[in-house]
CSV table of C-alpha atoms and ligand atoms in Angstrom, one decimal:
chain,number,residue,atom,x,y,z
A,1,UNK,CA,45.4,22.3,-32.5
A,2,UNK,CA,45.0,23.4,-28.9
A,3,UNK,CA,44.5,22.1,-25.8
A,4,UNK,CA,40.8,23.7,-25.7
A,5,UNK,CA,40.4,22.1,-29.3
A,6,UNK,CA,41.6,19.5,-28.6
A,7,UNK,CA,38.9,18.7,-25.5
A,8,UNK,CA,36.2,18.9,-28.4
A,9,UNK,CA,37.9,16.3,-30.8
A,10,UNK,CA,35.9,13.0,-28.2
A,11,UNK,CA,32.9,14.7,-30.0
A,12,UNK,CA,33.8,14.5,-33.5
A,13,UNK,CA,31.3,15.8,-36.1
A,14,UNK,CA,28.1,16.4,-34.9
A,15,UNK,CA,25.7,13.6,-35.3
A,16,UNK,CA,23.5,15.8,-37.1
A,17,UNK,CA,25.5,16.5,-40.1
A,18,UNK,CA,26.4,13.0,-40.3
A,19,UNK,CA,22.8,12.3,-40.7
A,20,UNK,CA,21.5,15.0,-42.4
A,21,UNK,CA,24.3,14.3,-45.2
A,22,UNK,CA,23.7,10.3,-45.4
A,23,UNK,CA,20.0,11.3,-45.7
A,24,UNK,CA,20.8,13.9,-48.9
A,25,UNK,CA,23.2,11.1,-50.6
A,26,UNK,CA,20.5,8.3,-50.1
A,27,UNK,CA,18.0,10.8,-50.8
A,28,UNK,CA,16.4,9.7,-47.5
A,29,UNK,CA,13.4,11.1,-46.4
A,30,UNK,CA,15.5,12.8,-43.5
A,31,UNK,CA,13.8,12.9,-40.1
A,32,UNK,CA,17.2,13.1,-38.3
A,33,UNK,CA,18.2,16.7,-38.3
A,34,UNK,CA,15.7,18.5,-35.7
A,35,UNK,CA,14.3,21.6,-38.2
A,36,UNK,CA,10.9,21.7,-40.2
A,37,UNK,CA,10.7,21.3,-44.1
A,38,UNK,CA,8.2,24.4,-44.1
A,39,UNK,CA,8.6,28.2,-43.1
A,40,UNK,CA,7.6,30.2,-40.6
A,41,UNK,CA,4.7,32.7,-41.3
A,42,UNK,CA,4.6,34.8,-43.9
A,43,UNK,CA,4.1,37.8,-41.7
A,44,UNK,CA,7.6,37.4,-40.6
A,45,UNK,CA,9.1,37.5,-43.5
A,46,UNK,CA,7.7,40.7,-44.2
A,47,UNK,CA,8.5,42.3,-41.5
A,48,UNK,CA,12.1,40.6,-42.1
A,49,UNK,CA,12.5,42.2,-45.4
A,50,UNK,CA,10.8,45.8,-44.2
A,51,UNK,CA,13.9,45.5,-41.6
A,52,UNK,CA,16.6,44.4,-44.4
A,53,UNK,CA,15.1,47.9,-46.3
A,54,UNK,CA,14.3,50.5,-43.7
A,55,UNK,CA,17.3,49.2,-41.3
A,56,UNK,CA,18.8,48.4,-38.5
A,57,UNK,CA,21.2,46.5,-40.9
A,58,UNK,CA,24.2,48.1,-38.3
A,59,UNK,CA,25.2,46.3,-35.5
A,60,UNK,CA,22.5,46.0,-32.7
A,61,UNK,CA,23.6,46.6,-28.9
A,62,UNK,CA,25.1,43.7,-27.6
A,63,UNK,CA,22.7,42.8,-25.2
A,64,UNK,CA,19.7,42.8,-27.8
A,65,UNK,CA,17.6,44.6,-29.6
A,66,UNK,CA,15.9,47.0,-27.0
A,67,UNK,CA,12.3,46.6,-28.2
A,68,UNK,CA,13.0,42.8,-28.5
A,69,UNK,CA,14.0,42.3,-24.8
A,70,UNK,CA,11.1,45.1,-24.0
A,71,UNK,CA,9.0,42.5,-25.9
A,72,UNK,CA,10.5,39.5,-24.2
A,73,UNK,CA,10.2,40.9,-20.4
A,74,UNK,CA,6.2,41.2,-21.4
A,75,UNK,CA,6.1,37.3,-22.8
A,76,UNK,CA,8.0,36.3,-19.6
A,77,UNK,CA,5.6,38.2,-17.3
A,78,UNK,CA,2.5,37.1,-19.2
A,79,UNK,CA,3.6,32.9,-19.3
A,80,UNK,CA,5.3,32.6,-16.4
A,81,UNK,CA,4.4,35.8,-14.0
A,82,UNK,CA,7.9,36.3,-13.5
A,83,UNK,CA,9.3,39.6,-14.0
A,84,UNK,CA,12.8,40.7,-15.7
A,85,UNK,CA,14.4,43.8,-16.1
A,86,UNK,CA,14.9,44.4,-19.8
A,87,UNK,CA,18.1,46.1,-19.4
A,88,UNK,CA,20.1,43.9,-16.9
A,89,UNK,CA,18.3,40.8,-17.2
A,90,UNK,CA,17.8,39.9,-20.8
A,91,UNK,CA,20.4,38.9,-23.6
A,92,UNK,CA,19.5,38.5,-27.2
A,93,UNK,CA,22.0,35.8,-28.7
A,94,UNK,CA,22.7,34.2,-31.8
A,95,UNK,CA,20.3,31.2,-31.0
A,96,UNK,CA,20.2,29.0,-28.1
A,97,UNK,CA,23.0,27.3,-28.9
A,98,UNK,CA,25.0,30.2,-28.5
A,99,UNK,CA,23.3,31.2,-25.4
A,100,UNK,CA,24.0,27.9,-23.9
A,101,UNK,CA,27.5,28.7,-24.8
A,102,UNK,CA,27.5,31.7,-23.4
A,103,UNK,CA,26.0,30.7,-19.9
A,104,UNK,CA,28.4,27.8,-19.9
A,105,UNK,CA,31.6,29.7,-20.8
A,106,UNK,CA,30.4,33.0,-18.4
A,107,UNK,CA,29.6,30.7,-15.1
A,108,UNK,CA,32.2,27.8,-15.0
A,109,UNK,CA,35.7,27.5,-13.7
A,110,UNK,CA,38.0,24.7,-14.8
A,111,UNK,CA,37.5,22.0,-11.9
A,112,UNK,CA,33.8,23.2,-11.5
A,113,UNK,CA,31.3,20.0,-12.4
A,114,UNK,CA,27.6,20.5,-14.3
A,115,UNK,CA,25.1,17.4,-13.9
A,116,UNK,CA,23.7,16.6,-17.2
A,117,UNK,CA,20.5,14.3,-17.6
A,118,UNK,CA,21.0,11.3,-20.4
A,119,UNK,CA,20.1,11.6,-23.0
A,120,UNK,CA,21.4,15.0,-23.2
A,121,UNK,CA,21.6,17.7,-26.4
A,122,UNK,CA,24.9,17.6,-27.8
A,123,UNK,CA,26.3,21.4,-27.7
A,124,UNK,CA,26.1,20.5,-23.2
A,125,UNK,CA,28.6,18.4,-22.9
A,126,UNK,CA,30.7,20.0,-25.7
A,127,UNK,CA,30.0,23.5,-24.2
A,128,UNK,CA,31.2,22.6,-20.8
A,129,UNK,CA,34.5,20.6,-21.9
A,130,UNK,CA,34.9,24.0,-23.8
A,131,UNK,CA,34.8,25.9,-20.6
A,132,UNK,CA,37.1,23.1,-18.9
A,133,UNK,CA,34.5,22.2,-16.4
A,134,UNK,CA,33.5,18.3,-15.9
A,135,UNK,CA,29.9,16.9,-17.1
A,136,UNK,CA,28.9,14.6,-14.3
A,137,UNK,CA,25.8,12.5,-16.4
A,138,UNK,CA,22.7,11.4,-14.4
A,139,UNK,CA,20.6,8.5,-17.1
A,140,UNK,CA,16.9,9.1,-17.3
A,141,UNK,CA,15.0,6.1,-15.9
A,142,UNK,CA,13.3,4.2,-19.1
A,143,UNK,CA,10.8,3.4,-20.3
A,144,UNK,CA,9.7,6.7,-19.4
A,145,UNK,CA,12.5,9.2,-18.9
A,146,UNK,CA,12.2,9.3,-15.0
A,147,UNK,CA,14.6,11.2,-12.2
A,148,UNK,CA,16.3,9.3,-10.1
A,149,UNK,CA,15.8,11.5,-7.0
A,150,UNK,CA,18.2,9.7,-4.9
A,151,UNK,CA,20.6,9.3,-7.5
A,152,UNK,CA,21.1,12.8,-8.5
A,153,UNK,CA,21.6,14.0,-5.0
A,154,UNK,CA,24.0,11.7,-4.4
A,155,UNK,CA,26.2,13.4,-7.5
A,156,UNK,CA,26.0,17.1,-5.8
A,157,UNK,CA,29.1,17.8,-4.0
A,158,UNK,CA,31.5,21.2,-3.2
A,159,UNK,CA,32.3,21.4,-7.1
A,160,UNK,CA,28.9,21.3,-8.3
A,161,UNK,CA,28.0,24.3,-10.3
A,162,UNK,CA,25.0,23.8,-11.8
A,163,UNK,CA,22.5,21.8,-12.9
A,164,UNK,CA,21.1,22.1,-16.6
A,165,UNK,CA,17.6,21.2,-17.2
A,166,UNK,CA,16.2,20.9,-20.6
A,167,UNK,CA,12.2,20.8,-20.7
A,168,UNK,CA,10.5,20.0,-23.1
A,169,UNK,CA,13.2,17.9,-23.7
A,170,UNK,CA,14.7,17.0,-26.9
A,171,UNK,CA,15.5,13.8,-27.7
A,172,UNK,CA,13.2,12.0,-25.5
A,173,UNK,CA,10.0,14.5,-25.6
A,174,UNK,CA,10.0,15.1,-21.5
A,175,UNK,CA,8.4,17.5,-20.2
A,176,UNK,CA,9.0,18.2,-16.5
A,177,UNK,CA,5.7,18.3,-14.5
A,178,UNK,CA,4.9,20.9,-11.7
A,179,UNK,CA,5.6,18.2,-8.7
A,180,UNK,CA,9.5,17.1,-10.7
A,181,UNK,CA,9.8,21.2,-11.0
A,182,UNK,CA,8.9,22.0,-7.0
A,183,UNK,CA,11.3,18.9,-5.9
A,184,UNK,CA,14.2,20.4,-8.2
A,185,UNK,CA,13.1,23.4,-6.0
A,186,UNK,CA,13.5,21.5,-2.9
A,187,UNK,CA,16.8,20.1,-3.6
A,188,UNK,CA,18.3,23.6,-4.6
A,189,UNK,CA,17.2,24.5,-1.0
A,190,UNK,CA,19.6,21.8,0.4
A,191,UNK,CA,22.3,22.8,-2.1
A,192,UNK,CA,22.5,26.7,-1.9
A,193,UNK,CA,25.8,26.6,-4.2
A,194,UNK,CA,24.2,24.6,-7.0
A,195,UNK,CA,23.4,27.4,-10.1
A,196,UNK,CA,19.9,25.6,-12.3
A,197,UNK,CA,20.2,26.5,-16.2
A,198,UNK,CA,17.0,25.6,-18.3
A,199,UNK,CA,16.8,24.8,-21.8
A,200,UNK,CA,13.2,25.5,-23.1
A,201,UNK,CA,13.8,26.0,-26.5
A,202,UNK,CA,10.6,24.0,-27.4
A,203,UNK,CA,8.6,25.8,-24.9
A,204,UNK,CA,5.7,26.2,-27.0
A,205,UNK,CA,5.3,22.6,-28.5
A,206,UNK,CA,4.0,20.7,-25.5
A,207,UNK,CA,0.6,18.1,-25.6
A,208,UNK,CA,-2.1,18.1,-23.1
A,209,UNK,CA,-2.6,17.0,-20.6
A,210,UNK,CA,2.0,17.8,-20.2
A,211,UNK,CA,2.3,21.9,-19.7
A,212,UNK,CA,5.4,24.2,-19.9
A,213,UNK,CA,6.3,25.5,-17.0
A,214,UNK,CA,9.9,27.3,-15.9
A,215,UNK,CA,11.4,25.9,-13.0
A,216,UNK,CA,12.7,29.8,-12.5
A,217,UNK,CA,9.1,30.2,-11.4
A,218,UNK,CA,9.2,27.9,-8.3
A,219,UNK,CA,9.7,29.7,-4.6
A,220,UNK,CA,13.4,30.4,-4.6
A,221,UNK,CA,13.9,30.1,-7.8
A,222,UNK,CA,14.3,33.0,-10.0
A,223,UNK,CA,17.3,34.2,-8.2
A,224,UNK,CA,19.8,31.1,-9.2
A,225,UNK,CA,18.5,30.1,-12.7
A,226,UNK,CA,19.4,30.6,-16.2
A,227,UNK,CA,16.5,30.2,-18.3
A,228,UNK,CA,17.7,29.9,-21.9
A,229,UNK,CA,15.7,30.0,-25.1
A,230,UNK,CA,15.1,30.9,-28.8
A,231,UNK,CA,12.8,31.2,-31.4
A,232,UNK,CA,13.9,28.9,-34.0
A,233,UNK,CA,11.4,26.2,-33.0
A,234,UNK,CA,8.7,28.6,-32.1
A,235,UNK,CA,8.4,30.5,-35.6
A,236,UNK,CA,9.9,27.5,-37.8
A,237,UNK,CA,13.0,29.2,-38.5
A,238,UNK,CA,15.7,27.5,-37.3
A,239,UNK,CA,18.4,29.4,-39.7
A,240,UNK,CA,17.4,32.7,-38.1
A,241,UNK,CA,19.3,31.7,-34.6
A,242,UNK,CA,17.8,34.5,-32.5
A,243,UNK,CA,18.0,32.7,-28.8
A,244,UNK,CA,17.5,34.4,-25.5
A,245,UNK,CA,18.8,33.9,-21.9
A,246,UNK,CA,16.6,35.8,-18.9
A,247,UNK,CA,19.0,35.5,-15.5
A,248,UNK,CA,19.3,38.0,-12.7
A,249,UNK,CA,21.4,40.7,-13.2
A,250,UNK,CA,24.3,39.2,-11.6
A,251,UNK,CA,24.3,36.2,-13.5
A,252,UNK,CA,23.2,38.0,-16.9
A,253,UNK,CA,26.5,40.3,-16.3
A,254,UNK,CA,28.6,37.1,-16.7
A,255,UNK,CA,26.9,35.8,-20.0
A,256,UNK,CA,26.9,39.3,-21.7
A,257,UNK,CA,31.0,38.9,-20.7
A,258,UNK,CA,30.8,36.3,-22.7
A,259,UNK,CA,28.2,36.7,-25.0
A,260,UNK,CA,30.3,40.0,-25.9
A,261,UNK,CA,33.5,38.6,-27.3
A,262,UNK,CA,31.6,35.2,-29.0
A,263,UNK,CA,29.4,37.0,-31.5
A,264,UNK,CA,28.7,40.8,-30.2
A,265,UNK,CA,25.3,40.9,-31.3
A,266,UNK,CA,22.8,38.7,-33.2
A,267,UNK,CA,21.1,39.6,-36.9
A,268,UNK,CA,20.0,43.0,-36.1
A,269,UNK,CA,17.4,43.1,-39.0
A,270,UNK,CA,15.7,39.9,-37.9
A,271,UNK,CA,15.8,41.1,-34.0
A,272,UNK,CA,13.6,44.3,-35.1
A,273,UNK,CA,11.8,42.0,-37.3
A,274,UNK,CA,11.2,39.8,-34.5
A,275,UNK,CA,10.5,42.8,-32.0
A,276,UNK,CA,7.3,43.9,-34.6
A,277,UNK,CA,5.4,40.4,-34.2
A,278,UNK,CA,5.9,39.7,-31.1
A,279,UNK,CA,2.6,40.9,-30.4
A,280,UNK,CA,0.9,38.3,-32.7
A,281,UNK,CA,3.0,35.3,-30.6
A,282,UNK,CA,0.3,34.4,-27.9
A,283,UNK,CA,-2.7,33.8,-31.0
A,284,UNK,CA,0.3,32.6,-33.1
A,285,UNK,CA,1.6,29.6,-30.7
A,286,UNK,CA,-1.6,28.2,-29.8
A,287,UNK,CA,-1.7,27.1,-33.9
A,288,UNK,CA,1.8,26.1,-33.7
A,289,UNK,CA,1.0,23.6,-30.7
A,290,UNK,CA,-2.3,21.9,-32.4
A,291,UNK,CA,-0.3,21.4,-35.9
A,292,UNK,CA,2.4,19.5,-34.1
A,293,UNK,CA,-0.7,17.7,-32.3
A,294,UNK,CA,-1.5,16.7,-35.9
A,295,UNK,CA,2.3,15.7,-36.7
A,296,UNK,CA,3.2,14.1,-33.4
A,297,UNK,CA,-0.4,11.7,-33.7
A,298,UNK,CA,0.4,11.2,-37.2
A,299,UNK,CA,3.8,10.2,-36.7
A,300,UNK,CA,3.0,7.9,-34.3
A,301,UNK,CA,0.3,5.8,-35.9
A,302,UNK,CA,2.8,5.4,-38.9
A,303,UNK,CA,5.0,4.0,-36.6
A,304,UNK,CA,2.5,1.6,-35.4
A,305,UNK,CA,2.0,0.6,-38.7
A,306,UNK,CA,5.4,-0.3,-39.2
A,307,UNK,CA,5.3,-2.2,-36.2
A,308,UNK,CA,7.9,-0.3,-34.5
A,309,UNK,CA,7.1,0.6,-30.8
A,310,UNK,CA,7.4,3.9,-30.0
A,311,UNK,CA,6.5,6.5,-26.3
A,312,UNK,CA,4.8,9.6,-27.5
A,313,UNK,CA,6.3,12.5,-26.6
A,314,UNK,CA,4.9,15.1,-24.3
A,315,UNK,CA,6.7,17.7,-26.2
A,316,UNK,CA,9.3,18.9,-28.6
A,317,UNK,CA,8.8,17.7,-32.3
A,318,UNK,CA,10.6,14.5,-31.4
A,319,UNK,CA,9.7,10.5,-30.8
A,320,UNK,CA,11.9,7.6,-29.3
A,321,UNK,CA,11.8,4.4,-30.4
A,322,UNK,CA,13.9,1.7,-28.7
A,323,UNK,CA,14.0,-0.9,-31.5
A,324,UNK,CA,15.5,-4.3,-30.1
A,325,UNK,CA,12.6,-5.7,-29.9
A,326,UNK,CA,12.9,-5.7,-33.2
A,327,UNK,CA,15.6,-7.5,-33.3
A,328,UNK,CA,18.2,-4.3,-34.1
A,329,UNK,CA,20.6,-4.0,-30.8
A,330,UNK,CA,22.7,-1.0,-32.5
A,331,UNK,CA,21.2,2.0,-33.4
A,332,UNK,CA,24.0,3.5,-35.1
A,333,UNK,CA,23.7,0.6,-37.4
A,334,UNK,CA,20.4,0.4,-37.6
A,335,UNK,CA,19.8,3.8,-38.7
A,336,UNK,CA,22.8,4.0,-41.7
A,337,UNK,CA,21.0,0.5,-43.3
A,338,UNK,CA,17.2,2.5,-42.9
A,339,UNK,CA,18.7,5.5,-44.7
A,340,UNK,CA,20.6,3.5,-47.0
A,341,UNK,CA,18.3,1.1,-47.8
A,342,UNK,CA,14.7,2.0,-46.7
A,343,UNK,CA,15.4,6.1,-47.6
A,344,UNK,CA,14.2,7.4,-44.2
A,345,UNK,CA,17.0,9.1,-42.0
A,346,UNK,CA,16.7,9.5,-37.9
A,347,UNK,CA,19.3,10.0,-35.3
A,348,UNK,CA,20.9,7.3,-33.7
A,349,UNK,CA,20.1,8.3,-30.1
A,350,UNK,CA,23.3,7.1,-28.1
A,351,UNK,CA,24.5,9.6,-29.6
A,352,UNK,CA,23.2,11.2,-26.8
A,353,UNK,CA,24.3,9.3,-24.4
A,354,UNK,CA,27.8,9.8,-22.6
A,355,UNK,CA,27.5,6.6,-20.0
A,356,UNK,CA,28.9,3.6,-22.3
A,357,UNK,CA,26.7,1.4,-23.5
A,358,UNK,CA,23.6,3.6,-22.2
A,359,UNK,CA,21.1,4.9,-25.1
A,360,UNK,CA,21.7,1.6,-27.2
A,361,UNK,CA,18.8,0.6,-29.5
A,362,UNK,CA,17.3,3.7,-28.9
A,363,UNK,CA,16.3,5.8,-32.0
A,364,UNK,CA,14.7,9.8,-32.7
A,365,UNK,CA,12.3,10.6,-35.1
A,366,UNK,CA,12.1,14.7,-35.8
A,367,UNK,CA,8.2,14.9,-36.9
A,368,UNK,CA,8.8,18.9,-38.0
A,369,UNK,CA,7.9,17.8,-40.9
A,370,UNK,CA,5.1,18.2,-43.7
A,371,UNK,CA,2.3,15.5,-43.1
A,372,UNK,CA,3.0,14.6,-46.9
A,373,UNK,CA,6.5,14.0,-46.0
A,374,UNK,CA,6.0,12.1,-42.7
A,375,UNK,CA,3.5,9.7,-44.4
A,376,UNK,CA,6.1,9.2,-47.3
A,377,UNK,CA,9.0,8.6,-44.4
A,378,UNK,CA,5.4,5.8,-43.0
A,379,UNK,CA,5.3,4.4,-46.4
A,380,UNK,CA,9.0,3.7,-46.7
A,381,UNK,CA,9.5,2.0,-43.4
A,382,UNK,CA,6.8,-0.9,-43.7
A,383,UNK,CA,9.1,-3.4,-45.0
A,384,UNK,CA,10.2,-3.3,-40.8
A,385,UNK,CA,6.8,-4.9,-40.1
A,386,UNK,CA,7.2,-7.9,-38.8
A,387,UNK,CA,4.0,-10.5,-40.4
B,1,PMP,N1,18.6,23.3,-27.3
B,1,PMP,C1,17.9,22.3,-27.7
B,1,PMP,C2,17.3,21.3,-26.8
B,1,PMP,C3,17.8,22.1,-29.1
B,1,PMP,O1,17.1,21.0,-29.6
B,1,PMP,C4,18.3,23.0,-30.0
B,1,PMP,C5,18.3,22.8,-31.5
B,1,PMP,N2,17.5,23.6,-32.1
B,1,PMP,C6,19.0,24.1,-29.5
B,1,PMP,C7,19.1,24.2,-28.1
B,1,PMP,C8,19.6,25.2,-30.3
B,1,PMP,O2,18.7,26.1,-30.7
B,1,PMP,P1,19.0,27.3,-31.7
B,1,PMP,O3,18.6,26.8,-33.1
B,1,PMP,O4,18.2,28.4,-31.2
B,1,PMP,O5,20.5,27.6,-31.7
B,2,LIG,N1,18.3,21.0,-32.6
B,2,LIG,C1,18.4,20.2,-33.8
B,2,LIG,C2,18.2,18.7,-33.5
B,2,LIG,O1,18.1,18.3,-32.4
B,2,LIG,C3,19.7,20.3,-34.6
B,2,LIG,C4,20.5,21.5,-34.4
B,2,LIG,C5,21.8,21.4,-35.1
B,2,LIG,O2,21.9,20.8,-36.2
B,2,LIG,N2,22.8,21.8,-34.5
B,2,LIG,O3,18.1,17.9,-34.4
């Protein structure tokens, strides 16, 4: 093994398969892994399996699809009134996950540090020890996933790179508000050599009164932020891993360097396929956002059932419970005995946590799920209610 392996082997396997295999063995209803147990829309698969017939089944330029990005400048404009050139300021990539990859592994320099909010998804930290860059971790404040202003600023210094920025935020269902967004816009004025990536993968599964909105868009903004995203949560097909990163051209130049030599190109079939409906997104997301309404409220009230306590989410299909009040202080424990022996799976959420100790008793729910299965995963974990 190498020295840049060997920086990954602290993260062992990813919590997800760890989960999403107890959950198959115990045959668990498995609310751990973060994708649904349904399919996207029909319509795409059609216009999947014209693609697979009629072509492009070549490569696809590495930058993306052209229509796609064409597509993509359009949705941009249209949500956030930002404009991007489809041809230097767009990149098609094999998911988000490689996108945040590629960001990570086109902008840092061994030495350079990136400020990551606990809890945190788990490809960041990985992603940067990849690129040999430090994570520097800020804790959200519980019980309600708050900055701490002061204490951010006080981790920006000369090796600061960037700061990533994940909204709606998976695990704990954060969505940054307008005011959070204009004073990460205020600090970037006081730290002209601090780069902003975005993660807003679950841009399009967010409650009211909590609204999207890309910190790229505030005054000042556009110029020195990544915005990262993909449509495996917005059209339920998470195995399709066709992500996008918008960045100004100087920036997108050094994620297409790497973007180039990690995968070339994503599917090209299911780019054009994507590049047809894009059209039908705007009519298509406003469904998506009241059926994970349903889910989300559903979810919830099973939990109160159970008498576990719970803070609903502003967004992303994901809930936290911190459950030692109910007497369970380790949630890596906790979670094995409720797959093994109640047969519902979740994710014990220190594991996204890097500050020891931090994240304990905290556990995530992943409500993509059927209502049939979520009441099931309800039904199961009742024995936890305390008489
Ligand atoms: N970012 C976050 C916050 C996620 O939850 C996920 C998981 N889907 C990803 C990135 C990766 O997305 P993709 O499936 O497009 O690779
Ligand atoms: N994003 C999904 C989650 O948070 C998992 C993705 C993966 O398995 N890598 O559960």
């Amino acid at each position: 093994m190498n020295q840049v392996a060997e920086r990954l082997v602290p993260f062992g396997e990813s919590i997800f398969s760890t989960m999403s295999r107890l959950a198959v063995e115990h045959k668990a209803v498995n609310l751990s892994q973060g994708f649904p147990d349904f399919d996207g829309p029909d319509w795409l698969k059609e216009a999947a399996v014209r693609a697979v017939q009629s072509g492009p089944n070549q490569y696809a330029p590495s930058p993306g699809n052209p229509l796609l990005r064409q597509k993509l400048s359009q949705k941009m404009q249209r949500e956030s009134g930002l404009q991007y050139n489809p041809d230097t300021e767009i990149t098609v990539c094999s998911g988000a996950t490689e996108g945040i990859a590629a960001v990570l592994l086109g902008l840092l320099n061994p030495g350079d540090e990136v400020i990551l909010f606990e809890p945190f998804y788990d490809s960041y930290p990985a992603c940067v020890a990849l690129a040999g860059a430090t994570a520097r971790y800020l804790p959200f404040q519980l019980p309600d996933f708050m900055v701490d202003w002061a204490a951010l600023e006080k981790l920006i210094n000369a090796r600061t790179r960037a700061i990533l920025v994940n909204t709606p935020g998976n695990p704990c269902g954060k969505v940054f508000s307008l005011e959070e967004l204009a004073q990460l816009a205020q600090l970037a004025e006081r730290h002209p050599h601090v780069l902003f990536i975005t993660d807003e993968v679950y841009e399009h599964i967010v409650f009211a009164p909590a609204r999207h909105a890309c910190l790229a868009a505030q005054p000042g903004m556009r110029e020195r932020t990544l915005v990262i995203s993909s449509f495996s949560k917005t059209l339920s097909m998470t195995g399709w891993k066709i992500g996008y990163v918008f960045a100004p051209a100087h920036l997108t130049a050094a994620v297409r360097a790497s973007h180039q030599f990690l995968t070339f190109c994503s599917v090209s079939p299911l780019q054009a396929a994507m590049a047809e409906v894009m059209d039908r997104l705007p009519a298509y997301v406003e469904e998506l956002a009241g059926e994970y309404l349903q889910r989300r409220d559903l979810w919830c009230s099973l939990l109160e059932e159970a008498g576990i306590p719970y803070r609903v989410p502003q967004g992303s299909y994901f809930v936290i419970s911190d459950v030692r009040s109910l007497g369970h202080q380790d949630d890596v424990q906790f979670c094995r005995w409720i797959t093994q022996e109640l047969g519902v799976a979740a994710i014990p959420a220190s594991a996204f946590y890097h500050t020891p100790g931090a994240g304990q008793g905290l556990v995530r729910w992943a409500f993509c799920k059927g209502l049939d299965t979520l009441r099931e995963g309800g039904k199961r974990l009742l024995p936890l209610r305390k008489s």
